[in-house]
XYZ file of C-alpha atoms in Angstrom:
404
model
C 83.252 122.258 56.960
C 84.470 125.061 55.051
C 86.154 126.621 58.243
C 87.286 123.590 59.479
C 89.150 122.550 56.025
C 90.898 125.963 56.573
C 92.736 125.169 59.616
C 95.736 122.428 59.647
C 96.691 122.420 63.125
C 95.488 123.995 66.219
C 97.072 123.312 69.633
C 99.051 124.371 72.775
C 102.593 124.137 73.574
C 104.026 124.678 77.236
C 107.325 125.559 77.958
C 108.080 122.938 80.473
C 111.758 122.663 80.418
C 114.008 119.736 79.875
C 111.558 117.393 81.376
C 108.848 116.230 78.929
C 105.922 116.762 81.486
C 104.907 120.589 82.623
C 105.435 120.685 86.591
C 105.310 123.900 87.744
C 104.936 125.494 91.476
C 103.301 128.203 93.218
C 104.964 131.751 92.121
C 106.670 130.447 88.962
C 105.949 131.595 85.299
C 103.909 129.509 82.972
C 104.323 130.031 79.646
C 104.003 128.830 76.086
C 102.173 129.374 72.758
C 99.130 128.700 70.764
C 99.983 127.033 67.370
C 97.532 127.880 64.375
C 98.411 126.631 61.008
C 96.544 127.294 58.303
C 95.793 125.844 54.657
C 94.918 129.889 53.127
C 93.471 132.946 54.208
C 91.661 132.522 57.872
C 89.693 135.449 59.216
C 89.734 135.874 62.909
C 87.570 137.810 65.543
C 89.574 136.730 68.589
C 91.980 134.473 70.096
C 92.206 134.618 73.598
C 94.440 132.100 76.173
C 92.938 131.276 79.959
C 94.564 129.573 82.583
C 92.373 127.888 85.069
C 93.141 126.068 88.616
C 90.288 124.352 90.213
C 89.771 121.926 93.200
C 86.403 119.817 93.199
C 84.801 117.996 95.756
C 81.487 115.982 94.701
C 79.703 113.001 95.850
C 75.971 112.003 96.225
C 74.199 110.646 99.220
C 71.132 108.633 99.277
C 68.139 108.435 101.653
C 64.872 105.981 101.492
C 61.581 107.958 102.075
C 59.246 105.672 101.811
C 59.511 103.516 98.837
C 61.844 105.525 96.971
C 65.504 106.786 97.376
C 66.270 110.725 97.656
C 69.763 111.542 96.347
C 71.340 114.678 98.214
C 74.235 116.207 96.000
C 77.251 117.574 97.547
C 79.274 119.835 95.506
C 82.114 122.365 96.322
C 84.525 124.510 94.683
C 87.906 126.215 95.457
C 89.729 128.502 92.402
C 93.245 128.704 92.867
C 94.002 130.262 89.419
C 91.924 132.452 87.003
C 93.489 134.077 84.144
C 92.818 135.349 80.582
C 95.216 136.869 77.983
C 93.683 138.125 74.793
C 96.019 137.207 71.727
C 94.400 138.642 69.163
C 91.625 141.390 70.855
C 88.123 141.474 69.914
C 87.736 145.146 68.964
C 84.904 144.587 66.195
C 87.407 144.076 63.372
C 88.679 141.069 61.490
C 91.987 140.489 61.430
C 93.020 137.726 58.411
C 95.912 135.430 58.922
C 97.625 134.182 55.889
C 98.220 131.012 55.044
C 101.263 129.177 57.334
C 102.099 128.591 60.563
C 101.513 131.069 63.216
C 102.662 130.895 66.950
C 101.059 133.599 69.604
C 103.484 133.546 72.940
C 101.773 133.805 76.197
C 102.909 134.126 79.951
C 100.949 133.719 83.250
C 102.421 134.499 87.066
C 101.188 131.907 89.011
C 99.896 132.815 92.489
C 102.179 132.182 95.113
C 100.436 129.694 96.968
C 98.733 126.341 95.212
C 97.285 123.310 95.781
C 99.153 120.352 94.405
C 97.290 118.425 91.834
C 95.084 115.520 92.653
C 92.708 113.245 91.375
C 90.516 111.453 93.898
C 87.536 109.187 94.358
C 85.365 112.405 95.593
C 87.435 115.078 94.126
C 90.290 116.525 92.649
C 92.458 119.351 92.252
C 93.509 120.242 88.418
C 95.091 122.829 86.418
C 94.833 123.847 82.537
C 95.149 126.357 80.005
C 92.600 126.196 77.396
C 92.699 128.796 74.096
C 89.687 130.225 72.247
C 89.539 130.997 68.508
C 86.189 133.117 67.365
C 85.602 133.305 63.837
C 82.615 135.269 61.745
C 79.564 132.984 61.518
C 81.426 129.617 62.997
C 81.241 127.955 66.134
C 83.812 128.360 68.726
C 87.055 126.675 68.174
C 89.178 125.549 71.214
C 92.165 123.645 72.692
C 93.096 122.408 76.109
C 96.012 121.235 77.679
C 96.514 120.305 81.487
C 99.466 120.653 83.564
C 100.640 119.894 86.936
C 101.696 121.865 89.882
C 103.307 120.304 92.758
C 103.989 122.185 95.777
C 107.109 121.769 97.885
C 106.685 120.187 101.239
C 110.059 120.481 102.882
C 110.739 118.093 105.528
C 113.948 119.741 107.145
C 111.800 121.456 109.568
C 111.740 121.391 113.132
C 107.795 119.708 113.100
C 108.454 117.365 110.736
C 111.725 115.956 112.241
C 110.110 115.438 115.473
C 109.784 111.971 116.840
C 106.508 110.337 117.158
C 105.489 107.925 119.529
C 102.380 106.623 121.278
C 100.964 103.524 123.108
C 97.788 101.633 123.419
C 96.485 98.730 125.184
C 93.755 96.463 124.759
C 91.464 93.808 127.033
C 90.892 90.726 125.670
C 87.501 89.377 126.325
C 85.605 86.132 125.333
C 82.124 85.628 126.818
C 82.445 88.661 128.701
C 85.437 87.167 130.589
C 88.814 88.654 130.563
C 91.907 86.538 128.574
C 94.424 89.320 129.286
C 95.761 92.368 128.032
C 97.694 93.087 125.144
C 99.614 96.670 124.692
C 101.731 98.168 122.014
C 104.056 101.031 122.051
C 105.755 102.719 119.086
C 107.851 105.228 117.829
C 109.594 106.770 114.907
C 112.246 108.858 114.113
C 110.454 111.723 112.597
C 107.040 112.838 111.201
C 108.124 113.889 107.569
C 109.171 111.206 104.827
C 109.498 111.380 101.247
C 108.792 108.434 98.856
C 111.226 105.897 98.661
C 112.451 106.484 101.832
C 112.371 103.469 104.648
C 110.559 104.188 108.051
C 112.229 102.575 110.941
C 109.872 101.367 113.564
C 110.441 101.138 116.841
C 107.790 99.073 118.767
C 107.065 96.775 122.031
C 104.328 94.356 121.594
C 103.209 92.451 124.924
C 100.597 90.044 125.107
C 99.684 88.974 128.224
C 96.801 86.470 126.822
C 96.528 82.719 126.503
C 96.314 83.284 122.463
C 98.858 84.036 119.856
C 99.036 87.456 118.628
C 100.129 88.814 115.116
C 101.298 92.551 114.716
C 101.091 94.325 111.626
C 102.283 98.134 110.603
C 100.736 99.868 107.402
C 100.751 103.372 105.933
C 97.330 104.563 105.368
C 96.474 107.343 102.718
C 93.186 109.392 104.250
C 91.169 111.442 101.476
C 88.810 114.072 103.249
C 86.346 115.808 101.092
C 84.140 118.622 102.540
C 81.166 120.067 100.840
C 78.044 121.645 102.515
C 79.428 121.199 105.691
C 79.621 117.502 105.532
C 83.034 115.122 105.024
C 83.525 112.053 102.677
C 86.482 109.777 103.796
C 88.596 107.452 101.409
C 90.953 105.352 103.448
C 93.712 103.243 101.138
C 96.578 100.757 102.450
C 100.000 101.864 100.284
C 102.233 99.961 102.014
C 102.559 97.509 104.969
C 104.474 94.393 106.831
C 103.431 91.376 108.950
C 105.460 90.934 111.909
C 106.027 87.280 113.602
C 103.465 85.862 115.354
C 103.573 86.289 119.476
C 103.123 83.218 121.632
C 100.653 83.983 124.568
C 102.926 85.277 127.626
C 105.429 86.577 124.963
C 107.095 90.102 124.350
C 108.166 91.533 120.490
C 110.544 93.709 120.320
C 111.140 95.599 116.907
C 114.746 97.246 116.524
C 113.944 99.534 113.707
C 111.637 97.352 111.499
C 111.783 98.757 107.734
C 108.697 100.024 106.276
C 109.241 101.652 102.641
C 107.356 104.031 101.254
C 106.222 103.448 97.899
C 105.814 106.132 95.114
C 102.773 108.383 96.799
C 101.690 111.930 96.208
C 102.609 114.254 98.811
C 100.410 115.684 101.250
C 97.835 118.139 100.500
C 97.459 119.886 104.087
C 96.318 123.030 102.810
C 93.059 122.897 100.629
C 89.748 123.629 102.402
C 87.538 121.009 100.732
C 90.193 118.378 99.916
C 92.965 116.899 102.078
C 95.404 113.862 101.535
C 97.112 112.828 104.642
C 99.005 109.567 105.908
C 99.296 107.671 109.022
C 101.542 104.685 110.575
C 99.239 102.720 111.618
C 100.251 99.680 114.308
C 97.835 96.656 114.261
C 97.764 93.746 116.402
C 95.624 90.786 115.627
C 93.737 89.060 118.805
C 91.591 85.964 118.033
C 88.156 86.697 119.531
C 88.301 90.020 119.790
C 88.620 93.290 117.598
C 92.072 94.617 116.637
C 94.520 96.734 118.867
C 95.194 99.921 116.678
C 98.207 102.612 117.619
C 98.188 105.510 114.745
C 101.341 107.889 113.960
C 100.590 110.745 112.185
C 102.973 111.004 108.717
C 103.738 113.820 106.219
C 105.103 112.727 102.629
C 107.060 115.677 101.510
C 108.771 116.499 98.157
C 112.058 117.531 99.312
C 113.957 115.266 101.273
C 116.745 115.435 103.842
C 119.649 117.437 102.844
C 118.196 117.677 99.258
C 120.922 118.055 96.216
C 120.954 121.082 94.402
C 119.150 124.582 94.971
C 115.627 124.561 96.395
C 114.753 127.920 94.397
C 115.056 126.009 91.040
C 112.055 125.101 89.378
C 110.157 122.299 90.122
C 110.571 120.985 86.521
C 114.346 121.380 85.999
C 114.654 119.936 89.881
C 112.401 116.641 88.896
C 113.422 116.297 85.286
C 116.145 113.437 85.821
C 113.114 111.451 88.242
C 110.833 111.865 85.456
C 113.323 110.025 82.892
C 113.713 107.273 85.554
C 109.564 107.007 85.513
C 109.544 106.091 82.050
C 111.913 103.191 82.203
C 109.554 101.716 84.522
C 110.271 100.291 87.930
C 112.992 97.812 88.378
C 112.373 96.264 91.251
C 109.140 94.034 92.265
C 107.329 95.412 95.198
C 104.969 93.328 97.364
C 101.355 94.184 96.887
C 99.819 95.588 99.739
C 96.677 94.037 101.478
C 93.488 95.488 101.285
C 92.530 98.265 104.398
C 90.006 95.917 105.627
C 92.739 93.758 106.856
C 94.528 96.004 108.816
C 91.287 97.815 110.617
C 88.529 96.989 112.239
C 84.946 96.463 110.405
C 83.647 99.417 111.108
C 86.719 101.651 109.409
C 86.959 99.526 106.280
C 84.112 101.494 104.171
C 85.087 102.999 101.200
C 88.351 101.365 100.681
C 89.137 98.892 97.258
C 92.429 97.582 97.509
C 95.113 99.714 95.293
C 96.231 98.414 91.794
C 99.020 95.989 92.572
C 102.774 97.319 91.732
C 103.261 94.304 89.341
C 101.074 96.264 86.759
C 102.178 97.793 83.679
C 104.495 100.723 84.409
C 102.466 103.016 83.092
C 100.042 103.028 86.149
C 102.592 104.273 88.314
C 103.524 107.245 85.178
C 103.066 110.689 86.417
C 104.507 114.180 87.871
C 103.144 112.985 91.142
C 106.403 110.689 91.330
C 108.615 113.242 89.753
C 110.445 113.911 93.130
C 111.109 109.821 94.259
C 114.475 109.917 92.550
C 116.357 112.595 93.863
C 117.358 110.536 97.101
C 117.749 107.138 95.912
C 120.821 108.111 94.048
C 122.708 109.621 96.738
C 126.334 108.852 97.163
C 127.675 106.640 99.929
C 129.374 107.582 102.776
C 133.278 108.328 102.749
C 135.150 105.718 103.695
C 138.056 105.971 106.217
C 140.358 103.042 107.956
C 140.516 104.890 110.724
C 137.277 105.501 113.069
C 136.590 109.044 113.447
C 134.727 108.223 116.951
C 137.088 105.890 118.502
C 135.396 103.907 121.886
C 137.128 105.437 124.548
C 137.696 102.879 127.688
C 135.560 104.222 130.026
C 132.601 103.965 127.265
C 132.902 99.838 127.564
C 130.807 98.359 130.234
C 132.639 95.314 131.469
C 130.180 91.954 131.370
C 128.719 90.866 134.566
C 129.796 87.278 135.690
C 127.077 86.634 137.573
C 124.309 87.148 134.942
């Protein structure tokens, strides 16, 4: 108690730029200070600052053996950052700090390649700094502060700008008798999108059965954890729409049906033990038969089409306005997505509880994962002109066939 009473404050401060949250990317400088405020002279053996970045995957699997259950532990780690910097060297001497406030600055160079911060059911990617204070004849006193890393994903690349398309068909059966076929073909403009954007879905659904079918579309987040050669997945619906019912022997066409991407974390594709991926799933409910499913891959990025400002600026400075917007809460009420089991077949719906309802208090959506979503929400409208810059030519006007 004698030593504790000497320390009024022992804390960490990070230089996080104009924004309130410390957000960094690979290759940037992580800087800050250790603040030590003492009431009277304090004897110190050493003071050091550590920077850590760690990806972890962990889960248990039970197996029944006789009358008991044996659990297997699956754990994996991947280190992205491990640094130490002495602030008061441990050279055998004791340093006496006089009463008052003392600041010890530190700077770390972050590695060029890092994984985006993430918190999942069976794993996480976390970054933090920790200061350790060593005093004679006393326990080590520590203070810890976490920070966030968002690795940019630029969707302005040929791979992510490429259109995605697919087709599937399914034969509806009842009591081993064919009831006709349902087919779906769908296309989206590109593979890469950013939160807040709208995905226009172009699709054709042919219902050649004698039953009414219902088409749906959903964005699915797939978390994949890997440890000891085994994998564990968790899937959840982050947004969905339901189309109009399609009567028997009818066709439904979606001419760019809009599906808006809510505030979600970006894809994580470079971590060996933890991946976060997204798919657009087109689902057709067929009475008496399992659902017809078509999946198109998605990548959720952080840099939208034609972004504002310089891409070389720091992440914290790019996204500071967006963090301010998050503190005010979401102004538009979003419709809660359905449970994952409602848009997939029964054998796929394991490990998939529903997402929190977007009508929950705003702090549920607070956090640096969503720091980039405003950058494209406030785009200016296109320039107005009364003169059509691309007037139609006479050859481009097709005459109407009077016999049709």
